[in-house]
Coordinates of C-alpha atoms in Angstrom, one line a residue:
X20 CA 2.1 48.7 2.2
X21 CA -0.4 51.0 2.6
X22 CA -3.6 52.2 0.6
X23 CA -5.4 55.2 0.1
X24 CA -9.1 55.1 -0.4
X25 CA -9.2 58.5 -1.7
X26 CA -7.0 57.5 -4.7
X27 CA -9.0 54.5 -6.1
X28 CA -10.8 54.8 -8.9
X29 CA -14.9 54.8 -8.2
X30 CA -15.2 51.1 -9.1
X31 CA -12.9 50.1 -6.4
X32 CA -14.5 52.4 -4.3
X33 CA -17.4 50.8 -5.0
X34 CA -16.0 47.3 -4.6
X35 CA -14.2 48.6 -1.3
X36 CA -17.7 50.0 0.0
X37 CA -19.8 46.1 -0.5
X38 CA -17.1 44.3 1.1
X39 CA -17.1 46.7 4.1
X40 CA -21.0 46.5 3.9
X41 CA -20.4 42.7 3.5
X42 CA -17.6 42.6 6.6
X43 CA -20.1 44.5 8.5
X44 CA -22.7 42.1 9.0
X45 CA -20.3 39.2 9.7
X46 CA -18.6 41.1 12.7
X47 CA -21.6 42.2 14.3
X48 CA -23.1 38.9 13.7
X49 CA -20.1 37.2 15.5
X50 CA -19.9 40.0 18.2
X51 CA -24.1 38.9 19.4
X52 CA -22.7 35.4 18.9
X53 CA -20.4 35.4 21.2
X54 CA -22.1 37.6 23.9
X55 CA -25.2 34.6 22.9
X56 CA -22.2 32.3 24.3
X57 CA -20.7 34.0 27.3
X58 CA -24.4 34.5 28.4
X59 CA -25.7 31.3 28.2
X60 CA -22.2 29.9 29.1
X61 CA -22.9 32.4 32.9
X62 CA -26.3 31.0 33.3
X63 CA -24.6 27.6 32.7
X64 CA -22.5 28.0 35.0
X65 CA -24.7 29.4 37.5
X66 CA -27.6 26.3 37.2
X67 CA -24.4 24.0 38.0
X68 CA -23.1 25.9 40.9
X69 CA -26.3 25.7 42.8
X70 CA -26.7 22.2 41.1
X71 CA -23.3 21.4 42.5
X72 CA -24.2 23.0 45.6
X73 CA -27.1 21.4 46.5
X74 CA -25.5 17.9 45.8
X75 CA -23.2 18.9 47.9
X76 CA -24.9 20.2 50.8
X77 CA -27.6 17.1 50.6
X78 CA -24.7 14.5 50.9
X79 CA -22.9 16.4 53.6
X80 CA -26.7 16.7 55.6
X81 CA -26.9 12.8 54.9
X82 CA -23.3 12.7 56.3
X83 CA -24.0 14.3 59.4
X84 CA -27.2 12.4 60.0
X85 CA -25.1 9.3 60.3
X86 CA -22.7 10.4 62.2
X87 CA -24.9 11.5 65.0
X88 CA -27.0 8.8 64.7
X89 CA -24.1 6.6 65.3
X90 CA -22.9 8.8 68.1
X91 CA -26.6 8.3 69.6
X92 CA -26.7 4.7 69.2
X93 CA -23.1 4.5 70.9
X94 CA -24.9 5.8 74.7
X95 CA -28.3 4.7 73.9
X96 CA -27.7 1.8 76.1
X97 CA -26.8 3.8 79.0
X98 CA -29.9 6.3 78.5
X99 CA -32.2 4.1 77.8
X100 CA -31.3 2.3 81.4
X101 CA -33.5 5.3 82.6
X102 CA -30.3 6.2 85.2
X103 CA -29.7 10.1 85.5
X104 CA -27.1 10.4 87.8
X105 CA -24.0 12.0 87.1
X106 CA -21.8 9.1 86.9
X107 CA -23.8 7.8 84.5
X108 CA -23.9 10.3 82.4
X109 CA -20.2 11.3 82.6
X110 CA -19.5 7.6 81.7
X111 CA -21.9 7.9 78.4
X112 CA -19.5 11.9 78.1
X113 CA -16.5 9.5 78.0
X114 CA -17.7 7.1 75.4
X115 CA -18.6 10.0 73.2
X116 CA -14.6 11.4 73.6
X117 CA -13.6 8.3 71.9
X118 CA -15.6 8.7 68.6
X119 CA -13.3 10.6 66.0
X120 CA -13.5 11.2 62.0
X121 CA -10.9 12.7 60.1
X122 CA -8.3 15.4 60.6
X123 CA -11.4 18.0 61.5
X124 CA -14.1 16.1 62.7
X125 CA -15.2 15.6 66.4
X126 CA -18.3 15.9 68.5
X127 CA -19.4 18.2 70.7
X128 CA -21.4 17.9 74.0
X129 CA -22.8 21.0 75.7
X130 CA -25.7 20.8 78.6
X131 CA -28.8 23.1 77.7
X132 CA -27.6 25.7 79.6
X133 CA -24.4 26.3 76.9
X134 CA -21.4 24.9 79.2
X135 CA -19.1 22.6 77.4
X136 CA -19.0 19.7 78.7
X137 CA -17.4 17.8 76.1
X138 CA -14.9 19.5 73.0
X139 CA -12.1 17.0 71.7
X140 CA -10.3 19.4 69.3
X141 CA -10.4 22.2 71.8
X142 CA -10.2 21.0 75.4
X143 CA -9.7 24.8 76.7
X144 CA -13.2 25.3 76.1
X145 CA -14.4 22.9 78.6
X146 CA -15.9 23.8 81.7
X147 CA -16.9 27.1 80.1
X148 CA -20.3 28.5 79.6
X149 CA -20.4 29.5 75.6
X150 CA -24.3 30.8 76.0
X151 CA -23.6 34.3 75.0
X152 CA -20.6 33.4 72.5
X153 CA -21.1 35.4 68.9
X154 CA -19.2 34.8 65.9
X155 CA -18.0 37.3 63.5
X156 CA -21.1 38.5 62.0
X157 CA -23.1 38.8 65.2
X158 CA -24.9 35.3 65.1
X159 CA -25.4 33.4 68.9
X160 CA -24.6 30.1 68.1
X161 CA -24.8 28.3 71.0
X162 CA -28.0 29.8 71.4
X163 CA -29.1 28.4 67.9
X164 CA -27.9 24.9 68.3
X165 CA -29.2 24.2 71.5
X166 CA -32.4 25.9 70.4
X167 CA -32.5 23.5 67.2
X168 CA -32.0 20.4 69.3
X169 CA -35.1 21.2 71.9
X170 CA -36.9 21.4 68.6
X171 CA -36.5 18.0 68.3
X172 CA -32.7 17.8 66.3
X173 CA -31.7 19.6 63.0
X174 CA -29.0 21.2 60.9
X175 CA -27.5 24.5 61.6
X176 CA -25.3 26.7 59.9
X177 CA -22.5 28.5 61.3
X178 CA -19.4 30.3 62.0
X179 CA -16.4 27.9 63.7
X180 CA -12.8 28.2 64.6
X181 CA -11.5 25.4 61.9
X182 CA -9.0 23.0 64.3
X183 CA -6.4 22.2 61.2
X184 CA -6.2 25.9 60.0
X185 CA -6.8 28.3 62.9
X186 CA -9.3 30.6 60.9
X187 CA -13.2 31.2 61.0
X188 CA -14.9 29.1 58.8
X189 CA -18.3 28.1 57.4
X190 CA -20.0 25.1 59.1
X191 CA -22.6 22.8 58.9
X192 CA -23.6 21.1 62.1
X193 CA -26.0 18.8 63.0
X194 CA -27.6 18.2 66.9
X195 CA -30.1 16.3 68.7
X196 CA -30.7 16.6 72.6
X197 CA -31.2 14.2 75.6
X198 CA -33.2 15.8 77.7
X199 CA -33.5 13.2 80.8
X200 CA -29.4 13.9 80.9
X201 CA -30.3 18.0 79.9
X202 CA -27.6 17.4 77.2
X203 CA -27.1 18.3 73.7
X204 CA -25.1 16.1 71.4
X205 CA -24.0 16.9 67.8
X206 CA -21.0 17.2 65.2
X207 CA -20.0 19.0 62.2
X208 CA -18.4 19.5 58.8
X209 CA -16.8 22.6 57.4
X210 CA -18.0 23.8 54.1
X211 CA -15.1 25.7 53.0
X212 CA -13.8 22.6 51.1
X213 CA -17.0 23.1 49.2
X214 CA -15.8 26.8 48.4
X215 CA -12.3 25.8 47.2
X216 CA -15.0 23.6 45.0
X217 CA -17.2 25.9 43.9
X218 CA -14.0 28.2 43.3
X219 CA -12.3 26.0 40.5
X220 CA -15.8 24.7 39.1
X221 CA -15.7 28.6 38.1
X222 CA -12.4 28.9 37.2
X223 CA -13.0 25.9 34.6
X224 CA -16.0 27.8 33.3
X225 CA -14.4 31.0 32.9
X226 CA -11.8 28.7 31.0
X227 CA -14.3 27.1 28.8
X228 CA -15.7 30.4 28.3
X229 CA -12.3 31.5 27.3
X230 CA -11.9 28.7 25.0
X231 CA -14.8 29.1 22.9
X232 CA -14.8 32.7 22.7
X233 CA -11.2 32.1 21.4
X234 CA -12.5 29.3 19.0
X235 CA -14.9 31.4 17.7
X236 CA -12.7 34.8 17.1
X237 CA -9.8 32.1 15.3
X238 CA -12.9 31.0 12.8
X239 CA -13.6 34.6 12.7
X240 CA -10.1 35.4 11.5
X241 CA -10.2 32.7 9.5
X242 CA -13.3 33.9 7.7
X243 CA -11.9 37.5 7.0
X244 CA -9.0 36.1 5.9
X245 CA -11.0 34.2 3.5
X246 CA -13.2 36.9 2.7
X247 CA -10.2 39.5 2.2
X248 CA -8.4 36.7 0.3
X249 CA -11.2 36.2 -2.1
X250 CA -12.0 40.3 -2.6
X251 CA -7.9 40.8 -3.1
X252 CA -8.5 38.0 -6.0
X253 CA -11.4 39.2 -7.2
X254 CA -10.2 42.7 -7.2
X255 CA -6.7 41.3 -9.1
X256 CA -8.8 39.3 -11.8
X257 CA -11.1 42.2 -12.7
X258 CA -8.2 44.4 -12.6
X259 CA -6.4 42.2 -15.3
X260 CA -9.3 42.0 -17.5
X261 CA -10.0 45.7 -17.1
X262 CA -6.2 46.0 -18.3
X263 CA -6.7 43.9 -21.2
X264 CA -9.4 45.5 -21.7
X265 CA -8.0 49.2 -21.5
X266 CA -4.8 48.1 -23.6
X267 CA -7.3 46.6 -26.5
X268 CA -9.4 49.7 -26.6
X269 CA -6.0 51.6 -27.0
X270 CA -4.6 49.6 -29.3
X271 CA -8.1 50.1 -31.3
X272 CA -8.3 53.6 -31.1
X273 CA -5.0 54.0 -32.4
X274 CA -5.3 51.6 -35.3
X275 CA -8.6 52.8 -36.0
X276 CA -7.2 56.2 -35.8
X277 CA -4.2 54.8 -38.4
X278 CA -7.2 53.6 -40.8
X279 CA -9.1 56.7 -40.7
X280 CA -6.1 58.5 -41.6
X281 CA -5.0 56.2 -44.7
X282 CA -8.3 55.9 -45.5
X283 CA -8.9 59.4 -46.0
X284 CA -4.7 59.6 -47.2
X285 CA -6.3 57.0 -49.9
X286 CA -9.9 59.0 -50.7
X287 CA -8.0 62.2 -50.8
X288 CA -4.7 60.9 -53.2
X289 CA -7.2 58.6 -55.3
X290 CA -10.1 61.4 -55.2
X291 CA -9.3 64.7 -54.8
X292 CA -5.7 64.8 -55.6
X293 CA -6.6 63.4 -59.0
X294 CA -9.4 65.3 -60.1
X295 CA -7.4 68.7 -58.5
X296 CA -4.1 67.5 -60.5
X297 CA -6.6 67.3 -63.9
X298 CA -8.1 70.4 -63.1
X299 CA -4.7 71.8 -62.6
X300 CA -3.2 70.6 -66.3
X301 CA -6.8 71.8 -67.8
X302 CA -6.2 75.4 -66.4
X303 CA -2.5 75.4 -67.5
X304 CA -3.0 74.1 -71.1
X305 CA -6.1 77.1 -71.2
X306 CA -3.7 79.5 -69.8
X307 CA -0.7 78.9 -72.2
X308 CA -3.3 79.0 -75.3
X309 CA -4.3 82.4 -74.1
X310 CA -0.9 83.3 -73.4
X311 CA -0.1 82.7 -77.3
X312 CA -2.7 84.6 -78.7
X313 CA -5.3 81.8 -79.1
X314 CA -8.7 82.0 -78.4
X315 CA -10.0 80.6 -74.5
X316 CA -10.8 77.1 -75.0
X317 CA -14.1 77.1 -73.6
X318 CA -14.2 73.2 -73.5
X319 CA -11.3 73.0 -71.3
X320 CA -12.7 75.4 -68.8
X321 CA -16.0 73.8 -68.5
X322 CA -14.6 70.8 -68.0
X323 CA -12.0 72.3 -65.0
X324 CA -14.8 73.9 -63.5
X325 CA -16.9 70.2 -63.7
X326 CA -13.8 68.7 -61.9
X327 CA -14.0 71.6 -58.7
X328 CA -17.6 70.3 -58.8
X329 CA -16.5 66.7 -58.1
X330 CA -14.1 68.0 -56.1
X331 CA -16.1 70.1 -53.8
X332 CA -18.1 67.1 -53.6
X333 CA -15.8 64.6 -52.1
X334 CA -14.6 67.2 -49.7
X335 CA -18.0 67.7 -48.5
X336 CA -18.7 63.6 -48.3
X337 CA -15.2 63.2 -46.8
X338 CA -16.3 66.1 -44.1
X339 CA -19.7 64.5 -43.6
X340 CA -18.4 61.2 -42.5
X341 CA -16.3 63.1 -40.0
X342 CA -18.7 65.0 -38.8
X343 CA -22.2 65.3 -40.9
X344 CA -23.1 69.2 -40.6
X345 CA -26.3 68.5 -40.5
X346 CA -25.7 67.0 -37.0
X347 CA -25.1 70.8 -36.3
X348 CA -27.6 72.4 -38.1
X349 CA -30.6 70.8 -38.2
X350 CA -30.0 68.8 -35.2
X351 CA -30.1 65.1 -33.9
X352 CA -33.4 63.8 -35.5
X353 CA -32.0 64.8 -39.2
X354 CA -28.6 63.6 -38.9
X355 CA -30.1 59.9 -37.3
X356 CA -32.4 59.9 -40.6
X357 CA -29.3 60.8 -43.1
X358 CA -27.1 58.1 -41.1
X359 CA -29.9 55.7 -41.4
X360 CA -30.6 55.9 -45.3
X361 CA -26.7 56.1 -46.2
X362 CA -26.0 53.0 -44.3
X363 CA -29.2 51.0 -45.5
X364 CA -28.4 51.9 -49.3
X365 CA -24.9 51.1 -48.2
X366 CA -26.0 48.0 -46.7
X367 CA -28.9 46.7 -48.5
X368 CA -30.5 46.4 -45.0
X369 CA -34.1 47.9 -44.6
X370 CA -34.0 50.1 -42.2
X371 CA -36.8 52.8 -40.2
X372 CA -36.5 55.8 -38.1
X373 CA -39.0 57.2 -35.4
X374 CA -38.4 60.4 -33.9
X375 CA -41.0 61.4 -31.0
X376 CA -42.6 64.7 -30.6
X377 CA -41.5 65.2 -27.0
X378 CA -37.4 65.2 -28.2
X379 CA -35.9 68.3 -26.4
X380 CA -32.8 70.4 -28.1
X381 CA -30.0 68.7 -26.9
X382 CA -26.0 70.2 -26.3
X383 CA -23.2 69.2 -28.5
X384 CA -22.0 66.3 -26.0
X385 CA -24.9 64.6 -26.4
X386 CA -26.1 65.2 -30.0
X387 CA -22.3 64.1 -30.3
X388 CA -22.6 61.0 -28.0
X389 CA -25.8 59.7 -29.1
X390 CA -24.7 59.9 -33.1
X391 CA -21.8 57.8 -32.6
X392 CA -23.7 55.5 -30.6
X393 CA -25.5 55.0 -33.8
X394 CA -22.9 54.9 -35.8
X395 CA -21.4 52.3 -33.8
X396 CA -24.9 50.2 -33.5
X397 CA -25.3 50.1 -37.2
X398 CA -21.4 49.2 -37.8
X399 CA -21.8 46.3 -35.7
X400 CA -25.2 45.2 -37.0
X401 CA -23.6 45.2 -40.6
X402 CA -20.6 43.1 -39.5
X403 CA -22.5 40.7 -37.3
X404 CA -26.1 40.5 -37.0
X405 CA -26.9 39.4 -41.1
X406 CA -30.0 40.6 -39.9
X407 CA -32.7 41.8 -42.8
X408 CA -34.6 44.7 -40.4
X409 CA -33.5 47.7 -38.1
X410 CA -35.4 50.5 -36.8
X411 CA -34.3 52.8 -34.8
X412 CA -36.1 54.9 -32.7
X413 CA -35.3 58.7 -30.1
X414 CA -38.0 58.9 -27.9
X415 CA -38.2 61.0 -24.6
X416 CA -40.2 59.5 -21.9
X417 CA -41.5 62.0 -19.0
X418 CA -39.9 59.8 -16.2
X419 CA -39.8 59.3 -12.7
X420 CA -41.3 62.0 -10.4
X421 CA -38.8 64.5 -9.5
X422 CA -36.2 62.9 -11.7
X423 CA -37.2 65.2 -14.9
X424 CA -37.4 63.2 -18.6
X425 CA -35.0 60.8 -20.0
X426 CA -34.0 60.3 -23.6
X427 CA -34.0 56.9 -25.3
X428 CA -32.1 56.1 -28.7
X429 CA -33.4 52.7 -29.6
X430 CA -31.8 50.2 -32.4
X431 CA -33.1 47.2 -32.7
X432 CA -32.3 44.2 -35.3
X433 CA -33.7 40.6 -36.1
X434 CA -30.7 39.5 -36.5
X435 CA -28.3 36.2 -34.9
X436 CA -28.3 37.8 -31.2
X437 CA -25.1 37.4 -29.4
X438 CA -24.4 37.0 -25.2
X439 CA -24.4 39.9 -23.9
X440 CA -22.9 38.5 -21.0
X441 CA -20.0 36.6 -22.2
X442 CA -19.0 39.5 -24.6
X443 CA -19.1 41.7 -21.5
X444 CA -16.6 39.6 -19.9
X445 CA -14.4 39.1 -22.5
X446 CA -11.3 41.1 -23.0
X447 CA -11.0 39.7 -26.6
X448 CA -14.2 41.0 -27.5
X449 CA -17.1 43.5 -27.8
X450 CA -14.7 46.4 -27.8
X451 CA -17.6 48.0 -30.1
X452 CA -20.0 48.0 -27.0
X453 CA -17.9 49.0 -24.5
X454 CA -17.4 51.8 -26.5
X455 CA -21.2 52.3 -26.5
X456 CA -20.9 52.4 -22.7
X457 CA -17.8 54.2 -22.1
X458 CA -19.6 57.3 -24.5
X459 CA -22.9 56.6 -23.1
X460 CA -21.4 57.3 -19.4
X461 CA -18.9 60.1 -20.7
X462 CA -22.6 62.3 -20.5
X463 CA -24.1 60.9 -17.6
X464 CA -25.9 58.2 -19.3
X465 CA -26.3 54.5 -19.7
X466 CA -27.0 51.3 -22.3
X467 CA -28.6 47.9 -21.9
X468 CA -28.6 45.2 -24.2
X469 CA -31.0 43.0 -25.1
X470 CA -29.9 39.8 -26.6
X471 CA -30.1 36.0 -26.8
X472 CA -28.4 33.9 -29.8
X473 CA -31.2 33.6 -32.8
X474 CA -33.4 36.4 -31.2
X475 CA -32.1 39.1 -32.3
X476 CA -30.6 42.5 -30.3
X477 CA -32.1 45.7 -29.3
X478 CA -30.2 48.4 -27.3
X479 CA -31.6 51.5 -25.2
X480 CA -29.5 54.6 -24.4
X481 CA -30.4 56.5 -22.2
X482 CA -29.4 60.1 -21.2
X483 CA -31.5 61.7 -17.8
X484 CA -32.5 65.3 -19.0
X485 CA -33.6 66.6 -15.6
X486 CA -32.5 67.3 -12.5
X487 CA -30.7 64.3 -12.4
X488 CA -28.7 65.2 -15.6
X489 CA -24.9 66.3 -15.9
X490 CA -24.2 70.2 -15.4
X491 CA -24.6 71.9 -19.0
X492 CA -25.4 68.5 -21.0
X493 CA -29.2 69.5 -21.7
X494 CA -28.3 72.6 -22.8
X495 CA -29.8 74.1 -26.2
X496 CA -26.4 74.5 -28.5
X497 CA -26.0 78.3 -29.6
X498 CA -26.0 79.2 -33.2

């Protein structure tokens, strides 16, 4: 199913808008946390490598060391006999032959001058003179190791044939010379075990790497679901209440629309009707006296004409509730002032009005809006607030800079208070000042409340009159 923003009402807009603004924050927050975690995840990773490495290359330097030294200590009788002949020292070659490690490892024994002398894993080498030999990337290594052991003995590094495998590998060696014999003696390990190593030590980081980013986007899923979950529920509840709500107000409307009309059905038949019907038989009896040659009954006629007095009177009450024309001709102020004395007589409720001397000429939607508001106010303080005092104040403020004035009708009471809060929430009630709202924002405007239980209430409508205000609301009404 799919839905289309530009359908939605502006609340859901609205409501759509904070949770993208709310969504927002929690992706990009996750997004730098999990670069945080690749990246310290790679350096990681790269301390242990060269960690791993270097406990690797220490134990296989300590490895060598002992081999050679046990390789030394193997002809150190024979050169320690002082005896340089050639017999001599091919016997001590021969002892050295016999010394083997492992599928790869052997020792080596070359004279000074580079000829192999002695090569257990690759016997066609011996007899040959290796001083020039170069490996793959240009390196002489004879030349190196034979220079390392007239230093005294040491490591080098290296590029060997591998005797299991055939190919050019890394290698560590390790050599030491005897000079009185003009020999050089050492051995070696190759290092690409430590690659294959090295290889699946990154491999397992990439996969823990993997793993927590995976982790991480599952809790993130699980958190917009959560999130979407919660708005969808949200968004269902308010949308039920704002139902109830809607279907209240209508059923209001139309039985307060029902009671008007009995009402005035009632006022008219009772009122009107009677005193027309009376005035009607007056006129008639009159007319049939004149009819038969008697004289006009002057009684009768005053008293028809007294009648169309009363009449005329109820109609104009009857039209003033509806719509007091004073509200039209003399403005807002005077109709606020009328309302206010006819409801405190009706009331018994002492009541005030202040009007400021900055209040503009208003248009018919708000001189309309703002009376009703009013009405509405003082309906609902007579029901519920038992309060003894109301004054009610329209007052025009000069407003924020650039924003132009704004209009304030003021009612306030010392009445029981209510929760402005609750009654907000609650479908069952305050249908009164939602309708405050709903006409207050029909011209641009708003309401607050102000109330707590035992303190009383006091609300302020306002209605921007500047640049800020509705097209053609502030506009003076002609006539």
């Amino acid at each position: 199913m799919m839905f289309r923003l530009g359908g939605w009402s502006p609340a859901r807009r609205l409501r759509a808008k904070f949770v993208l603004l709310a969504l927002l924050p929690l992706l990009g927050a996750l997004g730098l946390m999990a670069l945080t975690v690749a990246h310290q995840d790679h350096e990681l990773a790269e301390r242990e490598r060269v960690l791993v490495l270097q406990t690797y290359m220490n134990a296989r330097r300590v490895e060598l060391r002992h081999y050679v030294d046990l390789a030394v200590s193997t002809v150190r009788p024979l050169y320690d006999s002082g005896q340089t002949d050639p017999a001599t020292r091919q016997q001590a070659i021969q002892r050295l032959a016999s010394l083997d490690y492992g599928s790869d490892g052997y020792f080596f024994v070359y004279d000074l001058d580079g000829e192999v002398l002695m090569h257990s894993r690759q016997p066609e080498l011996l007899g040959r003179n290796l001083w020039n030999l170069r490996d793959p990337r240009g390196q002489p290594t004879i030349q190196q190791l034979i220079a390392q052991a007239r230093q005294g003995g040491g490591y080098v590094e290296y590029l060997w044939q591998k005797p299991s495998s055939g190919k050019m590998v890394p290698k560590l060696g390790y050599v030491v010379a005897l000079p009185r014999w003009h020999l050089m003696l050492g051995t070696g390990l190759y290092l690409d075990d430590m690659d294959d190593t090295l290889t699946q030590l990154d491999q397992q980081v990439r996969g823990n790497i993997s793993a927590t980013l995976w982790w991480m986007l599952g809790i993130a899923g699980l958190a917009l679901l959560c999130l979407s979950v919660s708005g969808l529920w949200l968004n269902l509840s308010e949308q039920r209440i704002a139902d109830q709500k809607l279907r209240l107000l209508a059923q209001r409307l139309v039985r307060s629309q029902e009671d008007e009309r009995a009402r005035l059905a009632r006022e008219l038949h009772d009122g009107s009707s009677q005193t027309l019907v009376s005035t009607k038989l007056l006129l008639e009896s009159a007319l049939h006296t004149v009819q038969h040659g008697g004289p006009p009954p002057e009684h009768s006629l005053r008293q028809a004409l007294a009648r169309l007095g009363d009449s005329l009177t109820e109609i104009r009450r009857l039209s003033h509730r509806l719509r007091p024309a004073m509200l039209d001709r003399l403005g807002l102020p005077a109709a606020l002032e009328q309302l206010v004395a006819e409801w405190s007589e009706a009331s018994g409720v002492a009541a005030q009005v202040f009007v400021g001397p900055q209040v503009p000429e208003l248009g018919e939607e708000i001189k309309t809006a703002l009376f009703r508001v009013a009405q509405e106010a003082l309906a609902n303080v007579a029901k519920h607030a038992a309060a003894s005092q109301v004054q009610l104040s329209l007052l025009a403020d000069a407003g924020r800079p650039g924003a132009g004035p704004t209009l304030h009708l003021q009612i306030s009471d010392d009445g029981r208070g209510f929760e402005a809060e609750r009654l907000h929430h609650d479908p069952q009630q305050g249908i009164g000042l939602r309708n405050i709202r709903e006409r207050m924002a029909a011209v641009g405007g708003s309401v607050e409340f102000l109330s707590a239980p035992g303190q009383g209430t006091q609300l302020d409508a306002q209605v921007p009159l500047g640049p800020g205000a509705a097209p053609g609301l502030n506009q003076e009404s002609e006539g």
